[in-house]
Amino acid sequence: MTKFDTAMGGGMWRVVFFERRGSHVHMDKTGPWLPGKAKAKAWADWFADQGYHVALQDQGGGLEKLSQGLPG
């Protein structure tokens, strides 16, 4: 991913789902890769509204937490 893609939110992104198990948080599942951060963020927001703990992952593997309490 180039600096331009990162700055513009381009590249491929996906929603990552986390599950709480006692005092631990585990990455549970990942959604499909989506073209662009805005589309992935829209899906992540919808799932968060449904009660899921979510983050966004870029194609380089970096995570952006969207739900409080997720591992940093």
Short mmCIF file of N, CA and C in Angstrom, two decimals:
data_model
loop_
_atom_site.label_atom_id
_atom_site.label_comp_id
_atom_site.label_asym_id
_atom_site.label_seq_id
_atom_site.Cartn_x
_atom_site.Cartn_y
_atom_site.Cartn_z
N MET A 1 0.85 -1.16 0.00
CA MET A 1 0.00 0.00 0.00
C MET A 1 0.90 1.23 0.00
N THR A 2 0.61 2.15 -0.87
CA THR A 2 1.42 3.36 -0.95
C THR A 2 0.95 4.38 0.08
N LYS A 3 1.77 5.39 0.28
CA LYS A 3 1.38 6.46 1.21
C LYS A 3 0.10 7.14 0.74
N PHE A 4 -0.07 7.26 -0.58
CA PHE A 4 -1.28 7.87 -1.13
C PHE A 4 -2.50 7.03 -0.77
N ASP A 5 -2.41 5.69 -0.94
CA ASP A 5 -3.53 4.83 -0.60
C ASP A 5 -3.89 4.95 0.87
N THR A 6 -2.88 4.98 1.75
CA THR A 6 -3.12 5.09 3.18
C THR A 6 -3.81 6.41 3.51
N ALA A 7 -3.34 7.49 2.92
CA ALA A 7 -3.91 8.80 3.22
C ALA A 7 -5.34 8.93 2.72
N MET A 8 -5.66 8.29 1.61
CA MET A 8 -6.98 8.41 1.02
C MET A 8 -7.93 7.30 1.47
N GLY A 9 -7.44 6.37 2.29
CA GLY A 9 -8.30 5.29 2.74
C GLY A 9 -8.49 4.22 1.67
N GLY A 10 -7.61 4.21 0.66
CA GLY A 10 -7.71 3.25 -0.43
C GLY A 10 -7.18 1.90 -0.02
N GLY A 11 -7.04 1.03 -0.99
CA GLY A 11 -6.58 -0.32 -0.70
C GLY A 11 -7.74 -1.17 -0.23
N MET A 12 -7.41 -2.36 0.19
CA MET A 12 -8.43 -3.32 0.64
C MET A 12 -8.52 -3.29 2.17
N TRP A 13 -9.74 -3.35 2.67
CA TRP A 13 -10.03 -3.33 4.11
C TRP A 13 -11.07 -4.40 4.42
N ARG A 14 -11.09 -4.86 5.65
CA ARG A 14 -12.12 -5.79 6.09
C ARG A 14 -12.47 -5.56 7.54
N VAL A 15 -13.64 -6.06 7.90
CA VAL A 15 -14.11 -5.98 9.28
C VAL A 15 -13.60 -7.22 10.01
N VAL A 16 -13.07 -7.02 11.21
CA VAL A 16 -12.59 -8.10 12.06
C VAL A 16 -13.48 -8.14 13.29
N PHE A 17 -13.95 -9.33 13.63
CA PHE A 17 -14.85 -9.52 14.76
C PHE A 17 -14.09 -10.11 15.94
N PHE A 18 -14.36 -9.59 17.12
CA PHE A 18 -13.72 -10.07 18.35
C PHE A 18 -14.79 -10.63 19.27
N GLU A 19 -14.38 -11.61 20.08
CA GLU A 19 -15.28 -12.23 21.04
C GLU A 19 -14.63 -12.20 22.42
N ARG A 20 -15.41 -11.84 23.41
CA ARG A 20 -14.92 -11.85 24.80
C ARG A 20 -15.14 -13.23 25.39
N ARG A 21 -14.09 -13.77 25.99
CA ARG A 21 -14.17 -15.05 26.70
C ARG A 21 -13.59 -14.81 28.08
N GLY A 22 -14.46 -14.55 29.03
CA GLY A 22 -14.00 -14.22 30.37
C GLY A 22 -13.29 -12.88 30.34
N SER A 23 -12.05 -12.86 30.79
CA SER A 23 -11.28 -11.61 30.78
C SER A 23 -10.41 -11.48 29.54
N HIS A 24 -10.53 -12.42 28.60
CA HIS A 24 -9.72 -12.40 27.38
C HIS A 24 -10.58 -12.00 26.18
N VAL A 25 -9.92 -11.38 25.20
CA VAL A 25 -10.58 -11.00 23.96
C VAL A 25 -9.86 -11.73 22.83
N HIS A 26 -10.60 -12.45 22.00
CA HIS A 26 -10.02 -13.23 20.91
C HIS A 26 -10.56 -12.76 19.57
N MET A 27 -9.67 -12.74 18.55
CA MET A 27 -10.14 -12.47 17.21
C MET A 27 -10.96 -13.69 16.79
N ASP A 28 -12.21 -13.46 16.46
CA ASP A 28 -13.13 -14.55 16.19
C ASP A 28 -13.22 -14.85 14.69
N LYS A 29 -13.57 -13.86 13.91
CA LYS A 29 -13.77 -14.04 12.47
C LYS A 29 -13.38 -12.76 11.74
N THR A 30 -13.21 -12.90 10.44
CA THR A 30 -12.98 -11.74 9.60
C THR A 30 -13.99 -11.75 8.47
N GLY A 31 -14.35 -10.56 8.04
CA GLY A 31 -15.25 -10.43 6.90
C GLY A 31 -14.46 -10.45 5.61
N PRO A 32 -15.16 -10.34 4.49
CA PRO A 32 -14.48 -10.33 3.18
C PRO A 32 -13.73 -9.01 2.97
N TRP A 33 -12.73 -9.06 2.11
CA TRP A 33 -12.00 -7.85 1.77
C TRP A 33 -12.91 -6.94 0.96
N LEU A 34 -12.88 -5.65 1.29
CA LEU A 34 -13.72 -4.66 0.62
C LEU A 34 -12.84 -3.58 0.00
N PRO A 35 -13.27 -3.03 -1.13
CA PRO A 35 -12.47 -2.01 -1.82
C PRO A 35 -12.63 -0.63 -1.18
N GLY A 36 -11.78 -0.31 -0.25
CA GLY A 36 -11.81 1.02 0.37
C GLY A 36 -12.24 1.00 1.81
N LYS A 37 -11.67 1.90 2.56
CA LYS A 37 -11.93 1.99 4.00
C LYS A 37 -13.36 2.44 4.29
N ALA A 38 -13.90 3.34 3.48
CA ALA A 38 -15.24 3.87 3.75
C ALA A 38 -16.30 2.77 3.74
N LYS A 39 -16.20 1.86 2.78
CA LYS A 39 -17.17 0.77 2.70
C LYS A 39 -17.03 -0.17 3.89
N ALA A 40 -15.78 -0.50 4.25
CA ALA A 40 -15.55 -1.37 5.41
C ALA A 40 -16.02 -0.70 6.69
N LYS A 41 -15.79 0.60 6.83
CA LYS A 41 -16.21 1.34 8.02
C LYS A 41 -17.73 1.35 8.13
N ALA A 42 -18.43 1.48 7.01
CA ALA A 42 -19.89 1.46 7.04
C ALA A 42 -20.40 0.11 7.55
N TRP A 43 -19.80 -0.99 7.08
CA TRP A 43 -20.20 -2.30 7.56
C TRP A 43 -19.85 -2.47 9.03
N ALA A 44 -18.66 -2.03 9.42
CA ALA A 44 -18.23 -2.16 10.82
C ALA A 44 -19.17 -1.39 11.74
N ASP A 45 -19.56 -0.20 11.33
CA ASP A 45 -20.50 0.59 12.13
C ASP A 45 -21.84 -0.14 12.29
N TRP A 46 -22.32 -0.75 11.21
CA TRP A 46 -23.58 -1.49 11.28
C TRP A 46 -23.46 -2.65 12.26
N PHE A 47 -22.37 -3.44 12.16
CA PHE A 47 -22.19 -4.57 13.06
C PHE A 47 -22.02 -4.09 14.51
N ALA A 48 -21.32 -2.98 14.72
CA ALA A 48 -21.16 -2.44 16.07
C ALA A 48 -22.52 -2.05 16.66
N ASP A 49 -23.39 -1.49 15.82
CA ASP A 49 -24.74 -1.14 16.27
C ASP A 49 -25.55 -2.37 16.67
N GLN A 50 -25.20 -3.52 16.10
CA GLN A 50 -25.88 -4.78 16.42
C GLN A 50 -25.29 -5.45 17.66
N GLY A 51 -24.23 -4.84 18.24
CA GLY A 51 -23.65 -5.37 19.46
C GLY A 51 -22.34 -6.14 19.30
N TYR A 52 -21.82 -6.21 18.09
CA TYR A 52 -20.55 -6.91 17.87
C TYR A 52 -19.37 -6.01 18.23
N HIS A 53 -18.27 -6.63 18.66
CA HIS A 53 -17.02 -5.92 18.90
C HIS A 53 -16.20 -6.03 17.62
N VAL A 54 -15.90 -4.89 17.00
CA VAL A 54 -15.27 -4.92 15.68
C VAL A 54 -14.07 -3.99 15.60
N ALA A 55 -13.24 -4.27 14.60
CA ALA A 55 -12.12 -3.43 14.23
C ALA A 55 -12.02 -3.48 12.71
N LEU A 56 -11.24 -2.57 12.15
CA LEU A 56 -10.96 -2.59 10.72
C LEU A 56 -9.53 -3.07 10.53
N GLN A 57 -9.30 -3.86 9.49
CA GLN A 57 -7.96 -4.33 9.17
C GLN A 57 -7.64 -3.93 7.74
N ASP A 58 -6.46 -3.32 7.55
CA ASP A 58 -6.04 -2.98 6.19
C ASP A 58 -5.28 -4.15 5.58
N GLN A 59 -5.01 -4.07 4.29
CA GLN A 59 -4.38 -5.18 3.60
C GLN A 59 -2.95 -5.42 4.07
N GLY A 60 -2.37 -4.49 4.78
CA GLY A 60 -1.04 -4.68 5.36
C GLY A 60 -1.07 -5.37 6.71
N GLY A 61 -2.26 -5.62 7.26
CA GLY A 61 -2.40 -6.32 8.53
C GLY A 61 -2.63 -5.42 9.73
N GLY A 62 -2.57 -4.09 9.54
CA GLY A 62 -2.79 -3.16 10.64
C GLY A 62 -4.25 -3.14 11.08
N LEU A 63 -4.47 -3.02 12.38
CA LEU A 63 -5.82 -2.98 12.93
C LEU A 63 -6.15 -1.59 13.44
N GLU A 64 -7.38 -1.16 13.20
CA GLU A 64 -7.90 0.09 13.73
C GLU A 64 -9.09 -0.26 14.61
N LYS A 65 -8.93 -0.11 15.93
CA LYS A 65 -9.99 -0.46 16.87
C LYS A 65 -11.19 0.46 16.69
N LEU A 66 -12.37 -0.11 16.69
CA LEU A 66 -13.60 0.68 16.66
C LEU A 66 -14.43 0.48 17.91
N SER A 67 -14.25 -0.64 18.58
CA SER A 67 -14.99 -0.94 19.80
C SER A 67 -14.06 -0.76 21.01
N GLN A 68 -14.57 -0.18 22.07
CA GLN A 68 -13.76 -0.01 23.27
C GLN A 68 -13.46 -1.36 23.90
N GLY A 69 -12.29 -1.47 24.51
CA GLY A 69 -11.93 -2.68 25.21
C GLY A 69 -11.23 -3.72 24.37
N LEU A 70 -10.99 -3.43 23.09
CA LEU A 70 -10.28 -4.38 22.25
C LEU A 70 -8.78 -4.27 22.49
N PRO A 71 -8.04 -5.36 22.27
CA PRO A 71 -6.60 -5.31 22.45
C PRO A 71 -5.97 -4.28 21.51
N GLY A 72 -4.94 -3.61 22.00
CA GLY A 72 -4.36 -2.51 21.26
C GLY A 72 -3.25 -2.84 20.38
#
